[in-house]
Amino acid sequence: MRMYDIIEKKRNGKELTNEEIRYFIDGYTNGEIPDYQVSSLLMTIYFQDMNERERAELTSAMVDSGDKIDLSGITGIKVDKHSTGGVGDTTTLVLAPLVASLGVPVAKMSGRGLGHTGGTIDKLESIPGFHVEITSEEFIQLVNKNKVAVVGQSGNLTPADKKLYSLRDVTATVNSIPLIASSIMSKKIASGADSIVLDVKTGSGAFMQKLDDAKELAEAMVSIGNQVGRNTMAVISDMSQPLGNAVGNALEIKEAIDTLKGNGPDDLTELCLVLGSQMTVLAGKAETTEEARKLLQENIRNGKAFSQFKTFIESQGGDTTVADQPEMLPQADYKIALPAKKTGTIAEITANDVGTAAMMLGAGRATKESVIDLAAGIVLHKKIGDNVTEGEPLLTIHTNSTDIEDVKEKLYKSITISDTPVESPTLIYGTVTE
Ligand code: URA
Ligand code: CA
């Protein structure tokens, strides 16, 4: 087999065989096939696309390029959730204890990563004592005992994806549905879950800004998951404005606690119920999403979801008094309100700009070496469709520095106030099951 022939075949719009796909992934991972040939193939895939079988094989080959996490020691159907990313997305912190309270095993591997705020692990580490330095044996024992645990990423997962992603980044081939779908799904599948719920975001703050593109990506990922034997569903949800009210690390922990107690923001609560219902059905703990939703709502009402959160925090060394007294979480020195400059209705809160503002306050990492300020962030008091009077606070900035004129300017630019009524955006655009 020759890489040249594979490139030529795809260039001419033909399907690649499974053997050809394996040949290129294996050869690229072990360094036998050079970047220039792979760049060329990536560009032909960008223009010629791949069919469903090719996409599934590409994903499986990437999974097989590295380590696979073995969760077989955990009793029950392990369901994982993945979001394509957004601003202030507090869902994992709510969903993990919420669905675990119904007996769904949640074995969460998470990262720190770069971004507007820290990752799930950084957020959890704003709870004094909480740590993720546990062995894989302890991790599995904890999930069996408490139904939920979080561990840092370890092992050499999907090295083919790491190499391909860096190459796509510099060859204008990131934005290709077969390449994005296989990249995301390979990492989820290598992480060992039996079933996967995907939250594909759309809107100005999302990776896929247009609804049609988000749908196409969701369908591609669901098809891959189901072809490789993992029950997969997707929800398409709005990211035209930040989700919930809080954007920050400790601030999002507080928001998650509020939501688990039934006092969270409407949009965050609703998205968690929609995603949680799908996870519950996939785990076999309910027949329908309607039934699952009732069970989840019941566990918020009766305090079981909140008590599951405390058990989870305590089992990983965290101080559970923060659950009842969130003021014990890291607090910023200054809480500065941003007053509205005019009266009207909120028409726009561009998620990316709010995210960038949070990052400028220190809530996120710009480089791997950056140190996160766990207390810093933003709490919105208004969302799209809300009325506001001149002088009323639009949001509160939580900061340890008073030198924040550029942050204020960024936030003012991100918010548009209209003189005419504006409807709040649709939160859930649909679900994809096959
Ligand atoms: N996220 C990923 O993990 N991979 C992509 O290709 C795009 C976004
Ligand atoms: Ca939030």
PDB file of C-alpha atoms and ligand atoms in Angstrom, residues 161 165 168 174 179-181 183-184 187 207, ligand 1:
ATOM      1  CA  ASP A 161      -5.714  12.773  17.148  1.00  0.00           C
ATOM      2  CA  TYR A 165      -5.170  18.167  15.256  1.00  0.00           C
ATOM      3  CA  ARG A 168      -5.105  20.547  10.816  1.00  0.00           C
ATOM      4  CA  VAL A 174      -9.928  22.113  11.179  1.00  0.00           C
ATOM      5  CA  LEU A 179     -12.398  15.323  10.870  1.00  0.00           C
ATOM      6  CA  ILE A 180     -14.073  17.117  13.794  1.00  0.00           C
ATOM      7  CA  ALA A 181     -16.516  14.280  14.465  1.00  0.00           C
ATOM      8  CA  SER A 183     -11.529  13.735  16.618  1.00  0.00           C
ATOM      9  CA  ILE A 184     -14.128  14.308  19.344  1.00  0.00           C
ATOM     10  CA  LYS A 187     -11.353  10.744  22.647  1.00  0.00           C
ATOM     11  CA  PHE A 207     -17.523  26.154  17.670  1.00  0.00           C
TER      12      PHE A 207
HETATM   13  N1  URA B   1     -12.594  19.657  19.232  1.00  0.00           N
HETATM   14  C1  URA B   1     -11.898  18.531  19.035  1.00  0.00           C
HETATM   15  O1  URA B   1     -11.599  17.806  19.978  1.00  0.00           O
HETATM   16  N2  URA B   1     -11.541  18.198  17.787  1.00  0.00           N
HETATM   17  C2  URA B   1     -11.845  18.945  16.720  1.00  0.00           C
HETATM   18  O2  URA B   1     -11.506  18.585  15.616  1.00  0.00           O
HETATM   19  C3  URA B   1     -12.561  20.123  16.940  1.00  0.00           C
HETATM   20  C4  URA B   1     -12.926  20.460  18.215  1.00  0.00           C
END
